mmCIF file of C-alpha atoms in Angstrom:
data_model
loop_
_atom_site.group_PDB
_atom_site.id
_atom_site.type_symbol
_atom_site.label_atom_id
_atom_site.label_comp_id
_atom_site.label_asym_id
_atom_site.label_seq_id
_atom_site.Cartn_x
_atom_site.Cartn_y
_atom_site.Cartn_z
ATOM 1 C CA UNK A 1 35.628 34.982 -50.128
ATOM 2 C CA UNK A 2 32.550 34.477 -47.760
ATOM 3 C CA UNK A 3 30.186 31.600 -48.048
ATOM 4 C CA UNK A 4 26.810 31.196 -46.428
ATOM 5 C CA UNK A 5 25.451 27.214 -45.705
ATOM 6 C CA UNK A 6 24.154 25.509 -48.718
ATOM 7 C CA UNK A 7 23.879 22.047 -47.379
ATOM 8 C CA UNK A 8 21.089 20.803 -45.648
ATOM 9 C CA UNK A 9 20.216 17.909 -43.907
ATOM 10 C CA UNK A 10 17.892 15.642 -45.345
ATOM 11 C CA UNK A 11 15.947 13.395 -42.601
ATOM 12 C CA UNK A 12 12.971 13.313 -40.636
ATOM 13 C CA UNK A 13 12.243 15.624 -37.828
ATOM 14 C CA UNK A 14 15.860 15.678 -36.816
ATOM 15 C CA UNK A 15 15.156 16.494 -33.140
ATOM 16 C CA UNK A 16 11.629 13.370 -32.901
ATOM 17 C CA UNK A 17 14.218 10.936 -32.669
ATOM 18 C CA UNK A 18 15.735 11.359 -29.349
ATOM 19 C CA UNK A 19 17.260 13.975 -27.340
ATOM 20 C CA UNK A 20 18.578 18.171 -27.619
ATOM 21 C CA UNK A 21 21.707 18.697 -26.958
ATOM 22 C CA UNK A 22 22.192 22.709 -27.103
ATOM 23 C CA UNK A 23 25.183 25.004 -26.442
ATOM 24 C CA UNK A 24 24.810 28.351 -26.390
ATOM 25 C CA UNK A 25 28.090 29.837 -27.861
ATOM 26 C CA UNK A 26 30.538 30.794 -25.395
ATOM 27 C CA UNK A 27 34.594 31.290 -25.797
ATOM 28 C CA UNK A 28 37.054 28.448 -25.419
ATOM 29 C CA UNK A 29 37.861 27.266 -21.788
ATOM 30 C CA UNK A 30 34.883 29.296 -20.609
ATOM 31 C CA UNK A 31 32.098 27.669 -18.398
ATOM 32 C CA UNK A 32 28.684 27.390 -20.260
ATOM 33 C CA UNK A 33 25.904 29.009 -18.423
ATOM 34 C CA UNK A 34 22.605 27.631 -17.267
ATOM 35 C CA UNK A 35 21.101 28.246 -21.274
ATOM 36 C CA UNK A 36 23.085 24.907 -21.580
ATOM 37 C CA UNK A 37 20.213 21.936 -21.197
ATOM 38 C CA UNK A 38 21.503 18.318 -21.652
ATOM 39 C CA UNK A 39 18.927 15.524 -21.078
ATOM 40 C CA UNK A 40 20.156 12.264 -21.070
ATOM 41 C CA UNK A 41 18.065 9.114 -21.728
ATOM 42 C CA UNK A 42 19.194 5.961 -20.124
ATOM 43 C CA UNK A 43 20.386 5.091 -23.759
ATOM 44 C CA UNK A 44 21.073 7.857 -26.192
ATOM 45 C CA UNK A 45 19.763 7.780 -29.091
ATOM 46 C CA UNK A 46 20.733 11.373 -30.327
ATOM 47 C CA UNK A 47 21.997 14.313 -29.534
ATOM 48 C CA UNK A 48 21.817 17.919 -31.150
ATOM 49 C CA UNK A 49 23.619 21.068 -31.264
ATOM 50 C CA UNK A 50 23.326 24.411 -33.450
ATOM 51 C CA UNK A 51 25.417 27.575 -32.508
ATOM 52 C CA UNK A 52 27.234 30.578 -33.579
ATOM 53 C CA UNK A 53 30.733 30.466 -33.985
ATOM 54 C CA UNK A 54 32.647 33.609 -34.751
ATOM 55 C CA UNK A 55 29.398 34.319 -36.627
ATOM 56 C CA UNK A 56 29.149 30.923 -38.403
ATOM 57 C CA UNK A 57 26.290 28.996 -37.843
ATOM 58 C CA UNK A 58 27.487 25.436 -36.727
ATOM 59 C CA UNK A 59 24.831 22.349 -36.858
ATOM 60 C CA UNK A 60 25.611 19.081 -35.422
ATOM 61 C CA UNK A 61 23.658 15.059 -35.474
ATOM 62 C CA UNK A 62 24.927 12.725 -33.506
ATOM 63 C CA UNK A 63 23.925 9.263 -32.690
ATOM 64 C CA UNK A 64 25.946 6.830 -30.044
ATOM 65 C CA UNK A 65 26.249 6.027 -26.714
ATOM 66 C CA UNK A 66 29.493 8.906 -26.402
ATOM 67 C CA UNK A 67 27.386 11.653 -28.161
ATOM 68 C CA UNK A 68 27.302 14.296 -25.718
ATOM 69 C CA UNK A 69 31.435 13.737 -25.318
ATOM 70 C CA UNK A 70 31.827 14.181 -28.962
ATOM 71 C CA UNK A 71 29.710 16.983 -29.198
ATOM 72 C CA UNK A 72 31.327 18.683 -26.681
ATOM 73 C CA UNK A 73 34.651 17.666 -28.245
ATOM 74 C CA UNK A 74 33.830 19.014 -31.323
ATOM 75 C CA UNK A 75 32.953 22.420 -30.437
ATOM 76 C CA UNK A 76 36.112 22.823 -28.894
ATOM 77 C CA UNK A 77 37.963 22.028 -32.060
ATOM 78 C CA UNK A 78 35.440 24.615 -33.835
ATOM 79 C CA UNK A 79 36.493 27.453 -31.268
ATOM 80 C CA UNK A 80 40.127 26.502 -31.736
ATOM 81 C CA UNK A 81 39.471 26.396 -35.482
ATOM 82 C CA UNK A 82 37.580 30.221 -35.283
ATOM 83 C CA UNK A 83 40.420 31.154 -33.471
ATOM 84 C CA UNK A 84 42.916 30.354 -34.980
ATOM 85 C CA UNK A 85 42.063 31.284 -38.825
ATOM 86 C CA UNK A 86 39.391 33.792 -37.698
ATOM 87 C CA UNK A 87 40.105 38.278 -37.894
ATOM 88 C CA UNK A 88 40.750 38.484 -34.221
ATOM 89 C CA UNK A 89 44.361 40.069 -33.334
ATOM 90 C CA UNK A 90 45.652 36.631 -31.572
ATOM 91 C CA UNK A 91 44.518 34.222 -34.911
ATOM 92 C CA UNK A 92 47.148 33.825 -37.555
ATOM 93 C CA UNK A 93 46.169 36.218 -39.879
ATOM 94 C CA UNK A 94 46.301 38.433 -37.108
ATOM 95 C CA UNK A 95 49.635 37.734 -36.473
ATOM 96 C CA UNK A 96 50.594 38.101 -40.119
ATOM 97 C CA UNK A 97 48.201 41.447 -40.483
ATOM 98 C CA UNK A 98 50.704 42.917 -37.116
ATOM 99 C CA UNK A 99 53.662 42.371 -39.037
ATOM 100 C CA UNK A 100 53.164 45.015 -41.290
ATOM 101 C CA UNK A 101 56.265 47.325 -42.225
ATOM 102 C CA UNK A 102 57.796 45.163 -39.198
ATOM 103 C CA UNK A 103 59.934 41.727 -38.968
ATOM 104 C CA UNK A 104 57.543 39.501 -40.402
ATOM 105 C CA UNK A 105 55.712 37.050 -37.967
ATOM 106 C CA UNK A 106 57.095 33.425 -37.107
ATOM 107 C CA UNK A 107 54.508 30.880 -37.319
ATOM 108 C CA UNK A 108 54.255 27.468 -35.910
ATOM 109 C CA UNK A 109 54.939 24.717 -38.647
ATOM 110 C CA UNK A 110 52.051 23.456 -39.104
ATOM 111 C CA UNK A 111 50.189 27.025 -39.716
ATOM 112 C CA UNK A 112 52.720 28.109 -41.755
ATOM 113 C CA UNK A 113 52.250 24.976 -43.981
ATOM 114 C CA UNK A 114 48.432 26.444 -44.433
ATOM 115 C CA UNK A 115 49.566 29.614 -45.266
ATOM 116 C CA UNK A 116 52.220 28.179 -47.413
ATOM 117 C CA UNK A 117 49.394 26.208 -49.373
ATOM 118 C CA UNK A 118 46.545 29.090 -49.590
ATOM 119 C CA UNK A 119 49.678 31.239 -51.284
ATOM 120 C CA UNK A 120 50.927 28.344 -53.710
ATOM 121 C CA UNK A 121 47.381 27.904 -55.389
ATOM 122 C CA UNK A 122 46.942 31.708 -55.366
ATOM 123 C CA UNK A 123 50.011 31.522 -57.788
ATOM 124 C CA UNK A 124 48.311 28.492 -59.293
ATOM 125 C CA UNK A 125 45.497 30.490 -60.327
ATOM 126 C CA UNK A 126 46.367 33.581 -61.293
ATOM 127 C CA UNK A 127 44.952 35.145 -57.857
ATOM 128 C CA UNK A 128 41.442 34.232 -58.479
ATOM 129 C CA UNK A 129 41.822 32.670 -54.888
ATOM 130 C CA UNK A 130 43.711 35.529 -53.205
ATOM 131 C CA UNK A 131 44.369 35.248 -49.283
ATOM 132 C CA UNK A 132 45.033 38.396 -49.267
ATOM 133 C CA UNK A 133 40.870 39.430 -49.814
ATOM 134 C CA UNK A 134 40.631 40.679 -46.398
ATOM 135 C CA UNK A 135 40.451 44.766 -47.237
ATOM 136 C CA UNK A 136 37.431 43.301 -49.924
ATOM 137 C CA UNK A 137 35.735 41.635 -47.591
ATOM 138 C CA UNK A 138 35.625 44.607 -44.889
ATOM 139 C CA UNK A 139 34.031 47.129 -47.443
ATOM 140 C CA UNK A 140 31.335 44.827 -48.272
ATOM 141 C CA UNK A 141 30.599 43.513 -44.651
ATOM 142 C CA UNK A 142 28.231 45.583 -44.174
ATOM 143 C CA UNK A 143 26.060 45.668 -47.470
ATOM 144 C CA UNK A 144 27.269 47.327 -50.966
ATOM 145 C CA UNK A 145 30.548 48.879 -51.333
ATOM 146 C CA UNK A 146 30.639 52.148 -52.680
ATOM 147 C CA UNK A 147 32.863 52.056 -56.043
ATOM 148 C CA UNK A 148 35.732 54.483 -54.212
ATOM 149 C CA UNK A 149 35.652 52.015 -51.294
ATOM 150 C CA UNK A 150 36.513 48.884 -53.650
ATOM 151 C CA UNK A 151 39.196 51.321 -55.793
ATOM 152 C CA UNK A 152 40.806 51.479 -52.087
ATOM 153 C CA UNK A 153 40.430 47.780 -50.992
ATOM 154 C CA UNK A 154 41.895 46.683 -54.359
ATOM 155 C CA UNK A 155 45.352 48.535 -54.003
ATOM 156 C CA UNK A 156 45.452 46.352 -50.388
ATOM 157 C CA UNK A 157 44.806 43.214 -52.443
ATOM 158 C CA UNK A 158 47.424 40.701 -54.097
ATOM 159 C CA UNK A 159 48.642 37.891 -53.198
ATOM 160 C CA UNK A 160 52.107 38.846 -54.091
ATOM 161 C CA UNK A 161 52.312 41.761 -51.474
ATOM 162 C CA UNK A 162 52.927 39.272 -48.470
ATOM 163 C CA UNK A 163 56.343 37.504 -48.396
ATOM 164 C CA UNK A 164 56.592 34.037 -47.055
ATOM 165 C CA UNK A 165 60.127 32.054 -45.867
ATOM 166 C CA UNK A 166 60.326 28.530 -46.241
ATOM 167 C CA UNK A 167 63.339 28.506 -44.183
ATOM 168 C CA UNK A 168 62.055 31.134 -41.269
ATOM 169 C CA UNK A 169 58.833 30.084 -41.168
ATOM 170 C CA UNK A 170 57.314 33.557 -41.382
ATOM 171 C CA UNK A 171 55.161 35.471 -43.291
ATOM 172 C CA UNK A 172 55.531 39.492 -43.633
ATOM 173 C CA UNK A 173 53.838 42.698 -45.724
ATOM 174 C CA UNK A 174 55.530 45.364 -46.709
ATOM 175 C CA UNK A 175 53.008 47.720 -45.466
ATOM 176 C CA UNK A 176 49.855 48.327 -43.492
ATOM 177 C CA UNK A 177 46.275 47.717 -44.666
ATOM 178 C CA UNK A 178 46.960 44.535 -46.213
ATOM 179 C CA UNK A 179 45.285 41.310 -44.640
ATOM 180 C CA UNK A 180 44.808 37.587 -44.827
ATOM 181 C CA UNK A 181 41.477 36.308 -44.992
ATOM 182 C CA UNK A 182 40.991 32.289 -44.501
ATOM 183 C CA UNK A 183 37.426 32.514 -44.898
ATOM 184 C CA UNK A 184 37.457 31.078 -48.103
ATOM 185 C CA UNK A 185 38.526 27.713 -46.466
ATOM 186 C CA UNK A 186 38.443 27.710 -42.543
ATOM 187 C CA UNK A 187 34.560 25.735 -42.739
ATOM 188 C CA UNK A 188 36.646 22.785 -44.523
ATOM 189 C CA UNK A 189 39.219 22.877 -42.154
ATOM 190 C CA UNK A 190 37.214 23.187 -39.175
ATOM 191 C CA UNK A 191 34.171 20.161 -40.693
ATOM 192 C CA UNK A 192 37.221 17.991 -41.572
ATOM 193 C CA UNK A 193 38.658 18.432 -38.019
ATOM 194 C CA UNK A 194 35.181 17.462 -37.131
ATOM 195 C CA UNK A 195 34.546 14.500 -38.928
ATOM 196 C CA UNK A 196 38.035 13.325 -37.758
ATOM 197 C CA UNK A 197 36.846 13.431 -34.412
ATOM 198 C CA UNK A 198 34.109 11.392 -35.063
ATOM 199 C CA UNK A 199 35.601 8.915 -36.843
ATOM 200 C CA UNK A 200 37.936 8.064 -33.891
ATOM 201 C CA UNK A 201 34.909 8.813 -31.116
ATOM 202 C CA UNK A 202 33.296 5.540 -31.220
ATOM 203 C CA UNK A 203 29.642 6.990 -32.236
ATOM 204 C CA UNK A 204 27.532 5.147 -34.067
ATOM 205 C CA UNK A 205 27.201 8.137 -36.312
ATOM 206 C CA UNK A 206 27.243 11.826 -37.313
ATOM 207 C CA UNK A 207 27.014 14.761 -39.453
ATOM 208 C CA UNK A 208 28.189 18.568 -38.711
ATOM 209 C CA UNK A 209 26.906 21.180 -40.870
ATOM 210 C CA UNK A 210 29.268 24.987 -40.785
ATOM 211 C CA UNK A 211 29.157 27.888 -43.545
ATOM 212 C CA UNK A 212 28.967 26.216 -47.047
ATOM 213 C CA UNK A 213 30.555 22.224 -45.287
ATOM 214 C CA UNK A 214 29.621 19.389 -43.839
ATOM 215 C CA UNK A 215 30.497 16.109 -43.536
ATOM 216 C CA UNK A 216 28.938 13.031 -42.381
ATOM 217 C CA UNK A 217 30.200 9.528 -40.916
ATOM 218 C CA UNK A 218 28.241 6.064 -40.085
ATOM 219 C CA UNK A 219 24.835 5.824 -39.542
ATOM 220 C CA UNK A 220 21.765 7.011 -37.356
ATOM 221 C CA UNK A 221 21.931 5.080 -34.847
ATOM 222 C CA UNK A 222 19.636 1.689 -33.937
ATOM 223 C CA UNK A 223 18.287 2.778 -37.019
ATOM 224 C CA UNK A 224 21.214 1.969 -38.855
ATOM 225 C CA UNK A 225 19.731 4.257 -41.814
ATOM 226 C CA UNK A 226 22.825 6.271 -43.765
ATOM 227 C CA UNK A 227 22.992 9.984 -43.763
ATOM 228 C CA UNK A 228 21.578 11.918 -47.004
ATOM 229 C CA UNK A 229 22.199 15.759 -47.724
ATOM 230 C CA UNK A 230 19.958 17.394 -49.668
ATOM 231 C CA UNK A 231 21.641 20.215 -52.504
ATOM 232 C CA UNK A 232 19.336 22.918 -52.348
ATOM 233 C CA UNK A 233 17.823 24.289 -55.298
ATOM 234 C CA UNK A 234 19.959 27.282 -56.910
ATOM 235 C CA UNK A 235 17.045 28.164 -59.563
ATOM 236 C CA UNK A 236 14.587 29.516 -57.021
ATOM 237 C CA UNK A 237 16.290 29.424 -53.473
ATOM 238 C CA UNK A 238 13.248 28.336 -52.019
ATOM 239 C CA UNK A 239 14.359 25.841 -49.379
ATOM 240 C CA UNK A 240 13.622 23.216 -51.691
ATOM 241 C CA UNK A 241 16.490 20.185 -52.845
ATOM 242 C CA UNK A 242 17.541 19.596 -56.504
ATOM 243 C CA UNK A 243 18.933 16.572 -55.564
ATOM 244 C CA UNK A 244 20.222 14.328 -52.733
ATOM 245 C CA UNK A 245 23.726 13.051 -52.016
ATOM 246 C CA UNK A 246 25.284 9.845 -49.943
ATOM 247 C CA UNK A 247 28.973 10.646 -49.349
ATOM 248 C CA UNK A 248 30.013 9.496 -46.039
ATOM 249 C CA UNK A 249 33.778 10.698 -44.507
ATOM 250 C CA UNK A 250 34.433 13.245 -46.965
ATOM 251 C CA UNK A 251 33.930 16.894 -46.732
ATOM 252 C CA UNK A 252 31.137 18.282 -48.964
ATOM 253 C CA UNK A 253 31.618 21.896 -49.921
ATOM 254 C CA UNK A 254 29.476 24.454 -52.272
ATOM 255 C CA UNK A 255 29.364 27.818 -54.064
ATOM 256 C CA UNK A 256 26.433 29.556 -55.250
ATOM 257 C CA UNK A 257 25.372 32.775 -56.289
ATOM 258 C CA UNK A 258 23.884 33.405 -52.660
ATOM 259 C CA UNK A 259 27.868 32.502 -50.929
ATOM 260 C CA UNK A 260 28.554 35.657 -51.241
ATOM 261 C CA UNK A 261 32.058 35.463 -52.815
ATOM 262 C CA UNK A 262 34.262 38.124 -53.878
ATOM 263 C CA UNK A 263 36.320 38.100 -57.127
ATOM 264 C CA UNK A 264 39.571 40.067 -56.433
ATOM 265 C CA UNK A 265 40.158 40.463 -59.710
ATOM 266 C CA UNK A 266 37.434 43.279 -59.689
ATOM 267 C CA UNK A 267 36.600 43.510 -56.279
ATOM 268 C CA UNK A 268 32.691 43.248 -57.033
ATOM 269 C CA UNK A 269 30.594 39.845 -56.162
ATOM 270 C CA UNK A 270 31.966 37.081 -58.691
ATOM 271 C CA UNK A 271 29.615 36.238 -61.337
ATOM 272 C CA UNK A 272 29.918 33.155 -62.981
ATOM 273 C CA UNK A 273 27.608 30.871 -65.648
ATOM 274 C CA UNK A 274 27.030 28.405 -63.076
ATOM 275 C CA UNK A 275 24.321 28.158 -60.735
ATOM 276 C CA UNK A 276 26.171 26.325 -58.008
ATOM 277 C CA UNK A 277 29.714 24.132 -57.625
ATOM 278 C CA UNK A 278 29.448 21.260 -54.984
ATOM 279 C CA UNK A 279 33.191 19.687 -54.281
ATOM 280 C CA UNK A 280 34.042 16.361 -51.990
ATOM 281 C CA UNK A 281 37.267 15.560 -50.973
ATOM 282 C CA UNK A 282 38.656 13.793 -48.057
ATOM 283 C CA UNK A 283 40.794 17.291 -47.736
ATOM 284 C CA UNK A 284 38.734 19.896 -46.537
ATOM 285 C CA UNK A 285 41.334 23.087 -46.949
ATOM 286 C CA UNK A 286 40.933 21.695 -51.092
ATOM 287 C CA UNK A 287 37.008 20.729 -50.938
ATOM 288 C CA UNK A 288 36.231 24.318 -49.824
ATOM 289 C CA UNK A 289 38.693 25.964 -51.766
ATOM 290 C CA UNK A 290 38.158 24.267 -54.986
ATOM 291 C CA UNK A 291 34.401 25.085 -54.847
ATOM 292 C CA UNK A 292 34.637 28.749 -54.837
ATOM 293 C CA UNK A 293 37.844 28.192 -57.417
ATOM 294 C CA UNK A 294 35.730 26.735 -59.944
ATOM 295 C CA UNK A 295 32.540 28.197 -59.404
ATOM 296 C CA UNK A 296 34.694 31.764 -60.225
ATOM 297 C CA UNK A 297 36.081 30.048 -63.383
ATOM 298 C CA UNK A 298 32.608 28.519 -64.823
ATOM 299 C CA UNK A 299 31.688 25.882 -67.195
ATOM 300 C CA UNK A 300 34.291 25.752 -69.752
ATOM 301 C CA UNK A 301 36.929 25.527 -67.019
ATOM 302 C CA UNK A 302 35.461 23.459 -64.460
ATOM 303 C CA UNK A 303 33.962 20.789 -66.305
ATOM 304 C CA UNK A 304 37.851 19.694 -67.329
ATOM 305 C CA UNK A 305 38.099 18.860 -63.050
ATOM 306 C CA UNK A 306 35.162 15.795 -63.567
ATOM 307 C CA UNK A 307 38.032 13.540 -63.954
ATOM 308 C CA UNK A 308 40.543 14.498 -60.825
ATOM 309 C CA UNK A 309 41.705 12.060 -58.453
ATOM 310 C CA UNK A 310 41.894 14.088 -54.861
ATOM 311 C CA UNK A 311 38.354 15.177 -55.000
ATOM 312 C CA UNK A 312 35.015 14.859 -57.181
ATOM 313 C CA UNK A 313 32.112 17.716 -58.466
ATOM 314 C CA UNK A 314 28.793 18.430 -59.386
ATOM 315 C CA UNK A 315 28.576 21.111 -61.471
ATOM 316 C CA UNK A 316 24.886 22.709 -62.190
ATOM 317 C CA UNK A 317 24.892 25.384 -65.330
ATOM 318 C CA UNK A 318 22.565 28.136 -65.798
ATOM 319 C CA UNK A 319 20.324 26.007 -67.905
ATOM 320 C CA UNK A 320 19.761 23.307 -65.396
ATOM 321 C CA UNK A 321 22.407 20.653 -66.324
ATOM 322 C CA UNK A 322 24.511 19.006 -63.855
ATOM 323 C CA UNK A 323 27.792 17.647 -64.970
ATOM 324 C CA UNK A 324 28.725 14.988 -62.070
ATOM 325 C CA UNK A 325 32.156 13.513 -61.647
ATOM 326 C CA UNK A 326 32.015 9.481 -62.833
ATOM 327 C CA UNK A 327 32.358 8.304 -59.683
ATOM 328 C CA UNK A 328 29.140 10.184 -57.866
ATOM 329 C CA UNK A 329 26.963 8.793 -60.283
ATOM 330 C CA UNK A 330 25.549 6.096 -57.670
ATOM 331 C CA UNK A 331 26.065 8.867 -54.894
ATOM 332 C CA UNK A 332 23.917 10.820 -56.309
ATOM 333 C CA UNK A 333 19.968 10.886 -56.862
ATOM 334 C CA UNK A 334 17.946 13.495 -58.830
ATOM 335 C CA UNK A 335 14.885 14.449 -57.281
ATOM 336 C CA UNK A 336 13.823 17.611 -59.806
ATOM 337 C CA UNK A 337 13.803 16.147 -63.054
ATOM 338 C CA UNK A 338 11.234 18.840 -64.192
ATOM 339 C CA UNK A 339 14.031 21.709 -63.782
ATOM 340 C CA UNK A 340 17.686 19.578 -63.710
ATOM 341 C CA UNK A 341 18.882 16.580 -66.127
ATOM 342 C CA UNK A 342 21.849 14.475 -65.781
ATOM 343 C CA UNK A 343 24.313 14.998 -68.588
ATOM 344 C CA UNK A 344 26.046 11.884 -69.903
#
């Protein structure tokens, strides 16, 4: 399940208002080179930073006096976050992919509770989320997948074909060229793990941007003006907003038809009668996962989550009607009433 960014930032000239602060992206613990520029003002008003991480385009705003710290902070957490949930051999998956026809892998607690969770609401579903996506999401990496390529990814596809011990900690498959893929929530993870970070950093403000999440906290600065992200429009893709949103300290996650998920139920791109799922939850494993969850089930299905309690949804249909969770209703502003209207 692979999502491209959705979310954009909504706010004038994002870099007129201060200072740059660019990374280019290099691997955790490494030096940056001299493509790293930092000015810094006598009092910062804002600092900047957009990179690729493990192929993910990461965007960060951040306003304070401790910036540049918390920028620098929070790229280390995305690294850790790419490396630990990313495809390389050393991630978790990795670890779990290795154990194949072997003594299943050992996993720290806390990763194993992850795994543990991405399993249970596989179960819960049916396997329309499906860890275990990872031989899908090779074929089609590099454009369409030949029919006999998906025939062959499917038989390495089902949830049920890794074993997990609540008692060992440990996850094993029974045989090779089965793998986990996290993709479907590692931008939550890693934006939540963000947002934490800012919320403790002592900035006046900030908002990260990665894959399909972002979050946002405080405000901009002297300006003391709130953060607004703008839902683009899924009718014409054009780089244009539907609608704007004010949700500070909660993860903001969405699923369109241009995400780019897989449905492992067929192994071809899902298709759905929704235009786009938007989830926000103070959990970002559930905000990410929940938006590709019920964007796979459409309408009928996910209009009966309007009403739950650990995170809220805007729901857009083919026909232009957005469905909206009671509680967004003053979050959220309509800017295309030509196209979109509000159901009651």
């Amino acid at each position: 399940m692979i999502k491209t960014l959705r979310i954009y930032l909504i706010a004038a000239a994002i870099l007129t208002a201060g200072v740059l602060f660019y990374t280019k992206a290099v691997a955790p613990g490494e030096p940056r080179d001299s493509d790293v520029s930092i000015s810094v003002p006598e009092t910062p008003v804002e600092y900047t930073s957009s990179q690729e991480i493990s192929g993910l385009t990461v965007s960060q705003s951040v306003y304070g006096s401790d910036a540049a710290e918390t920028i620098d902070a929070a790229n280390n957490l995305l690294y850790q976050y790419a490396a630990l949930w990313g495809d390389s051999l050393d991630s978790v998956p990795g670890q779990i992919a290795a154990s194949a026809g072997l003594e299943p892998s050992v996993l720290a607690e806390e990763d194993y509770a992850i795994i543990r969770r991405a399993f249970d609401l596989a179960e819960e579903t049916g396997g329309l989320f499906d860890p275990t996506i990872g031989a899908l999401t090779s074929v089609w990496a590099e454009g369409e997948a030949t029919a006999d390529q998906v025939s062959w990814a499917l038989t390495c596809t089902g949830w049920e074909l890794v074993s997990l011990s609540d008692e060992e900690m440990s996850a094993g498959i029974d045989r090779p060229g089965i793998s986990v893929d996290m993709g479907a929530v590692l931008p939550g993870m890693a934006v939540q793990a963000v947002l934490e970070e800012y919320q403790t950093s002592g900035i006046d403000g900030g908002l990260v941007a990665m894959d399909g999440a972002a979050a946002m906290t405080g405000v901009k600065g002297g300006e003391g003006k709130p953060f607004t992200l703008g839902l683009l429009n899924p009718l014409t893709n054009d780089g244009e907003h539907y609608a704007v949103l004010q949700a500070d300290d909660l993860v903001i996650c969405t699923a369109d038809a241009e995400s780019g998920l897989l449905d492992p139920m067929t192994g071809y791109p899902a298709e759905s009668d929704l235009l786009a799922v938007t989830v926000l939850s103070e959990d970002g494993f559930l905000a990410d996962a929940m938006s590709s969850i019920l964007y796979m089930q459409g309408l009928e299905e996910a209009s009966s989550h309007l009403e739950e309690t650990d995170y809220q949804v805007i729901l857009v249909d083919e026909n232009g009607n957005i469905y909206l969770s009671p509680s967004l209703r003053e979050k959220f502003t309509l800017r295309d009433t030509e196209n979109f209207s509000l159901t009651d």
